[in-house]
Amino acid sequence: MGLDQTVPDFIEDDVVDLSAGSRHSFIIYPNGAAYTSGFIESFFSYQGHLGIDRASLEEGPNDWKRVETVVNRNGESVPAPKFMKVYAGAGAPGDSRKMHSVLIDTGGNVYTTGDNDMGQLCLGDLESRDLFHQVILPRPAEAVAVGLDFTLILLENGEVYGCGSNENGELGIGPDVQFSTTPDNRNGLSGIVEISSGLSFGLFLEGSGTVYGSGSNLFSQLCESTDGDPVLSPKVGNERCVCT
């Protein structure tokens, strides 16, 4: 077992982005190199959320390792590009299962790895990945939000694409789609400048300042009273509600 860190551990080099998952972390350096560290309970349940070849990992703690290889849109293993943003998923049980991670390179290309039981890697199937694979999108991405088993991708033109579970309306694409294995933008959103996600819901900030939400609303987390029913398409929350 790793030892708890009770005070901040200083990293001498500059870092341009970072993200923390349940039991793992990612950092990106100014040269575009992405590194990850984290704990793996068992390779039996591990689904690949670190994005590193298993031969280079161990059960238990894994110190910082560089993401050196990715799989491009043609299915070829190639040297990792320069990255600018990273998103580490959080699993409900907090163990080696049910987590996925996302990287965006300096050209706006999106790469996903990890658990894919609902198609949350946006790769067109339900197969989990150990290495980061490039997602096919119509234009460069600006940001990503990672939920439990879904992914939201904000493109540079303000459109939002989603993949993975839509059982609670997480993707905002209506009641007739349980999940999507490829990026889907039938949510009707446009002009979005920022996105965020909870465990099973998404939030979308429009350039005008309007906030939309979709997904689970069991605790009124979408700032709208629905008696606990999910919101299946993006909806503006009650302006008098203070989201927490």
Coordinates of C-alpha atoms in Angstrom, one line a residue:
M1 CA 0.0 0.0 0.0
G2 CA 1.1 3.5 -0.7
L3 CA 1.8 5.9 2.2
D4 CA -0.7 8.8 2.7
Q5 CA 0.7 12.3 1.8
T6 CA -0.2 14.6 4.6
V7 CA 1.3 17.8 3.1
P8 CA 1.5 18.9 -0.5
D9 CA 4.4 17.2 -2.4
F10 CA 6.2 19.9 -4.4
I11 CA 6.8 19.3 -8.1
E12 CA 9.7 21.5 -9.3
D13 CA 8.8 21.6 -13.0
D14 CA 5.9 23.7 -14.3
V15 CA 2.7 21.9 -15.1
V16 CA 0.1 23.1 -17.6
D17 CA -2.8 20.8 -16.6
L18 CA -3.7 18.1 -14.1
S19 CA -6.6 15.9 -13.1
A20 CA -7.3 13.6 -10.2
G21 CA -9.4 10.4 -10.3
S22 CA -10.5 8.0 -7.5
R23 CA -7.0 6.6 -6.9
H24 CA -4.9 8.0 -9.7
S25 CA -3.7 11.3 -11.1
F26 CA -2.5 12.8 -14.4
I27 CA -0.2 15.8 -15.0
I28 CA 0.8 17.4 -18.3
Y29 CA 4.1 19.3 -18.6
P30 CA 4.8 22.3 -20.9
N31 CA 6.5 20.1 -23.5
G32 CA 3.1 18.2 -23.9
A33 CA 4.2 15.1 -22.1
A34 CA 1.4 13.4 -20.0
Y35 CA 2.3 11.4 -16.9
T36 CA 0.1 9.2 -14.7
S37 CA 0.4 7.5 -11.3
G38 CA -2.0 5.5 -9.3
F39 CA -3.0 2.3 -7.4
I40 CA -4.1 -0.9 -9.0
E41 CA -5.8 -3.4 -6.7
S42 CA -5.8 -6.2 -9.2
F43 CA -5.1 -6.8 -12.9
F44 CA -8.1 -9.1 -12.9
S45 CA -10.4 -6.1 -12.5
Y46 CA -8.2 -3.3 -14.0
Q47 CA -9.7 -1.9 -17.2
G48 CA -7.0 0.4 -18.4
H49 CA -7.8 3.9 -17.0
L50 CA -4.0 4.7 -16.7
G51 CA -3.5 4.4 -20.4
I52 CA -0.1 2.6 -20.0
D53 CA 0.9 -0.8 -21.3
R54 CA 0.2 -3.4 -18.6
A55 CA 3.7 -4.7 -18.9
S56 CA 5.0 -1.4 -17.4
L57 CA 2.5 -1.5 -14.5
E58 CA 2.3 -3.3 -11.2
E59 CA -0.4 -4.4 -8.8
G60 CA -0.3 -1.8 -6.0
P61 CA 1.2 1.7 -6.3
N62 CA 2.6 2.9 -9.6
D63 CA 4.8 6.0 -9.6
W64 CA 4.7 8.6 -12.4
K65 CA 4.9 7.0 -15.8
R66 CA 4.8 8.8 -19.1
V67 CA 2.1 8.1 -21.7
E68 CA 4.5 7.2 -24.6
T69 CA 2.2 5.5 -27.0
V70 CA -1.3 6.1 -28.4
V71 CA -3.5 4.4 -31.0
N72 CA -4.4 6.8 -33.9
R73 CA -7.7 6.9 -35.8
N74 CA -6.3 4.3 -38.3
G75 CA -5.7 1.8 -35.5
E76 CA -2.0 2.2 -35.5
S77 CA 0.2 2.5 -32.4
V78 CA 2.2 5.7 -32.7
P79 CA 4.3 7.9 -30.4
A80 CA 2.1 10.1 -28.2
P81 CA 1.5 13.6 -29.5
K82 CA 1.8 16.8 -27.4
F83 CA -1.1 17.0 -25.0
M84 CA -2.7 20.1 -23.4
K85 CA -5.6 18.8 -21.3
V86 CA -6.4 15.7 -19.2
Y87 CA -9.5 14.4 -17.5
A88 CA -9.2 11.5 -15.0
G89 CA -12.5 9.6 -14.3
A90 CA -13.8 8.7 -10.9
G91 CA -15.3 5.3 -10.2
A92 CA -18.2 4.8 -7.8
P93 CA -16.4 1.9 -6.0
G94 CA -13.1 3.7 -6.2
D95 CA -11.3 0.5 -7.2
S96 CA -9.6 -0.7 -10.5
R97 CA -12.9 -1.0 -12.3
K98 CA -15.4 1.4 -13.9
M99 CA -13.1 4.2 -14.7
H100 CA -12.0 5.9 -17.9
S101 CA -9.7 8.8 -18.8
V102 CA -9.4 11.3 -21.6
L103 CA -6.6 13.4 -23.1
I104 CA -6.8 16.3 -25.6
D105 CA -3.7 17.0 -27.7
T106 CA -2.5 20.5 -28.9
G107 CA -4.5 20.0 -32.1
G108 CA -7.8 19.4 -30.4
N109 CA -7.8 15.6 -31.0
V110 CA -9.4 13.5 -28.2
Y111 CA -8.0 10.2 -26.9
T112 CA -9.8 7.8 -24.5
T113 CA -8.8 4.8 -22.4
G114 CA -10.2 2.5 -19.7
D115 CA -13.6 0.9 -19.0
N116 CA -16.0 0.9 -22.0
D117 CA -18.9 -1.2 -20.9
M118 CA -21.4 1.5 -22.0
G119 CA -19.4 2.8 -25.0
Q120 CA -18.0 5.7 -23.0
L121 CA -14.7 5.7 -24.9
C122 CA -16.6 6.9 -28.1
L123 CA -14.8 4.3 -30.2
G124 CA -17.8 2.5 -31.7
D125 CA -17.8 -0.7 -29.5
L126 CA -17.9 -1.9 -25.9
E127 CA -14.3 -3.1 -25.6
S128 CA -12.2 -1.6 -22.9
R129 CA -8.7 -0.2 -23.8
D130 CA -5.3 -0.2 -22.0
L131 CA -3.9 2.5 -24.3
F132 CA -5.3 5.9 -25.3
H133 CA -7.2 5.6 -28.6
Q134 CA -8.1 8.5 -30.8
V135 CA -11.8 9.4 -31.1
I136 CA -13.1 10.4 -34.5
L137 CA -14.8 13.8 -34.3
P138 CA -15.9 16.3 -37.0
R139 CA -13.7 19.1 -35.7
P140 CA -11.2 19.9 -32.8
A141 CA -12.3 19.7 -29.2
E142 CA -12.1 22.4 -26.5
A143 CA -13.0 20.5 -23.4
V144 CA -14.3 17.2 -22.0
A145 CA -16.4 16.1 -19.0
V146 CA -16.1 12.6 -17.7
G147 CA -19.0 11.0 -15.8
L148 CA -19.2 7.5 -14.3
D149 CA -19.9 5.7 -17.6
F150 CA -20.3 8.5 -20.1
T151 CA -18.3 11.2 -21.8
L152 CA -19.2 14.7 -23.0
I153 CA -17.0 16.5 -25.5
L154 CA -17.2 20.2 -26.3
L155 CA -16.1 21.1 -29.8
E156 CA -14.5 24.4 -30.8
N157 CA -17.8 25.5 -32.5
G158 CA -19.8 25.2 -29.3
E159 CA -21.5 21.9 -30.1
V160 CA -21.5 19.1 -27.5
Y161 CA -21.1 15.4 -28.4
G162 CA -21.7 12.6 -26.0
C163 CA -21.1 8.8 -25.7
G164 CA -21.7 6.1 -23.2
S165 CA -24.7 5.7 -20.9
N166 CA -27.9 7.7 -21.5
E167 CA -30.0 5.6 -19.1
N168 CA -30.7 8.8 -17.0
G169 CA -30.4 11.2 -19.9
E170 CA -26.7 11.9 -19.2
L171 CA -26.1 12.6 -22.9
G172 CA -29.3 14.6 -23.3
I173 CA -30.4 12.8 -26.5
G174 CA -33.9 11.8 -25.4
P175 CA -35.7 8.8 -23.9
D176 CA -35.2 6.2 -26.7
V177 CA -31.4 5.8 -26.5
Q178 CA -30.0 3.8 -23.6
F179 CA -26.3 4.3 -24.7
S180 CA -24.2 5.4 -27.6
T181 CA -20.8 3.9 -28.6
T182 CA -20.0 6.8 -30.9
P183 CA -20.1 10.6 -30.4
D184 CA -23.7 11.8 -30.6
N185 CA -24.8 15.4 -30.8
R186 CA -28.6 15.0 -30.9
N187 CA -28.9 17.0 -27.7
G188 CA -29.7 20.2 -29.6
L189 CA -27.1 22.2 -27.8
S190 CA -25.1 25.0 -29.5
G191 CA -23.1 28.0 -28.4
I192 CA -21.8 26.1 -25.4
V193 CA -18.6 27.5 -23.8
E194 CA -18.2 25.2 -20.8
I195 CA -19.3 21.7 -19.7
S196 CA -19.2 19.7 -16.5
S197 CA -20.5 16.4 -15.3
G198 CA -21.5 14.7 -12.1
L199 CA -21.7 10.9 -11.6
S200 CA -24.8 10.6 -13.8
F201 CA -25.7 14.1 -15.1
G202 CA -24.2 16.9 -17.2
L203 CA -24.2 20.7 -17.1
F204 CA -23.8 23.0 -20.1
L205 CA -23.0 26.7 -20.0
E206 CA -24.1 28.8 -22.9
G207 CA -22.2 31.9 -24.0
S208 CA -25.1 34.1 -22.9
G209 CA -24.8 32.7 -19.3
T210 CA -27.7 30.3 -19.5
V211 CA -27.1 26.9 -17.9
Y212 CA -28.7 23.7 -19.1
G213 CA -28.7 20.3 -17.4
S214 CA -29.7 16.8 -18.2
G215 CA -29.4 13.4 -16.5
S216 CA -30.1 12.1 -13.0
N217 CA -32.0 14.6 -10.8
L218 CA -32.6 12.4 -7.8
F219 CA -31.4 15.1 -5.4
S220 CA -32.5 18.1 -7.6
Q221 CA -28.9 18.6 -8.6
L222 CA -30.1 20.0 -11.9
C223 CA -31.8 22.9 -10.0
E224 CA -35.2 21.8 -11.1
S225 CA -37.9 19.9 -9.2
T226 CA -38.8 16.7 -11.0
D227 CA -39.8 14.5 -8.0
G228 CA -36.5 12.6 -8.5
D229 CA -37.2 11.8 -12.1
P230 CA -34.3 12.2 -14.6
V231 CA -34.1 15.0 -17.1
L232 CA -33.7 13.3 -20.5
S233 CA -33.0 16.4 -22.7
P234 CA -31.1 19.5 -21.8
K235 CA -33.3 21.8 -19.8
V236 CA -32.8 25.3 -18.2
G237 CA -32.8 25.0 -14.4
N238 CA -34.9 27.2 -12.1
E239 CA -33.2 30.6 -11.9
R240 CA -34.0 30.9 -8.2
C241 CA -32.1 27.6 -7.4
V242 CA -28.6 27.8 -6.1
C243 CA -26.8 24.8 -7.5
T244 CA -24.5 23.0 -5.1

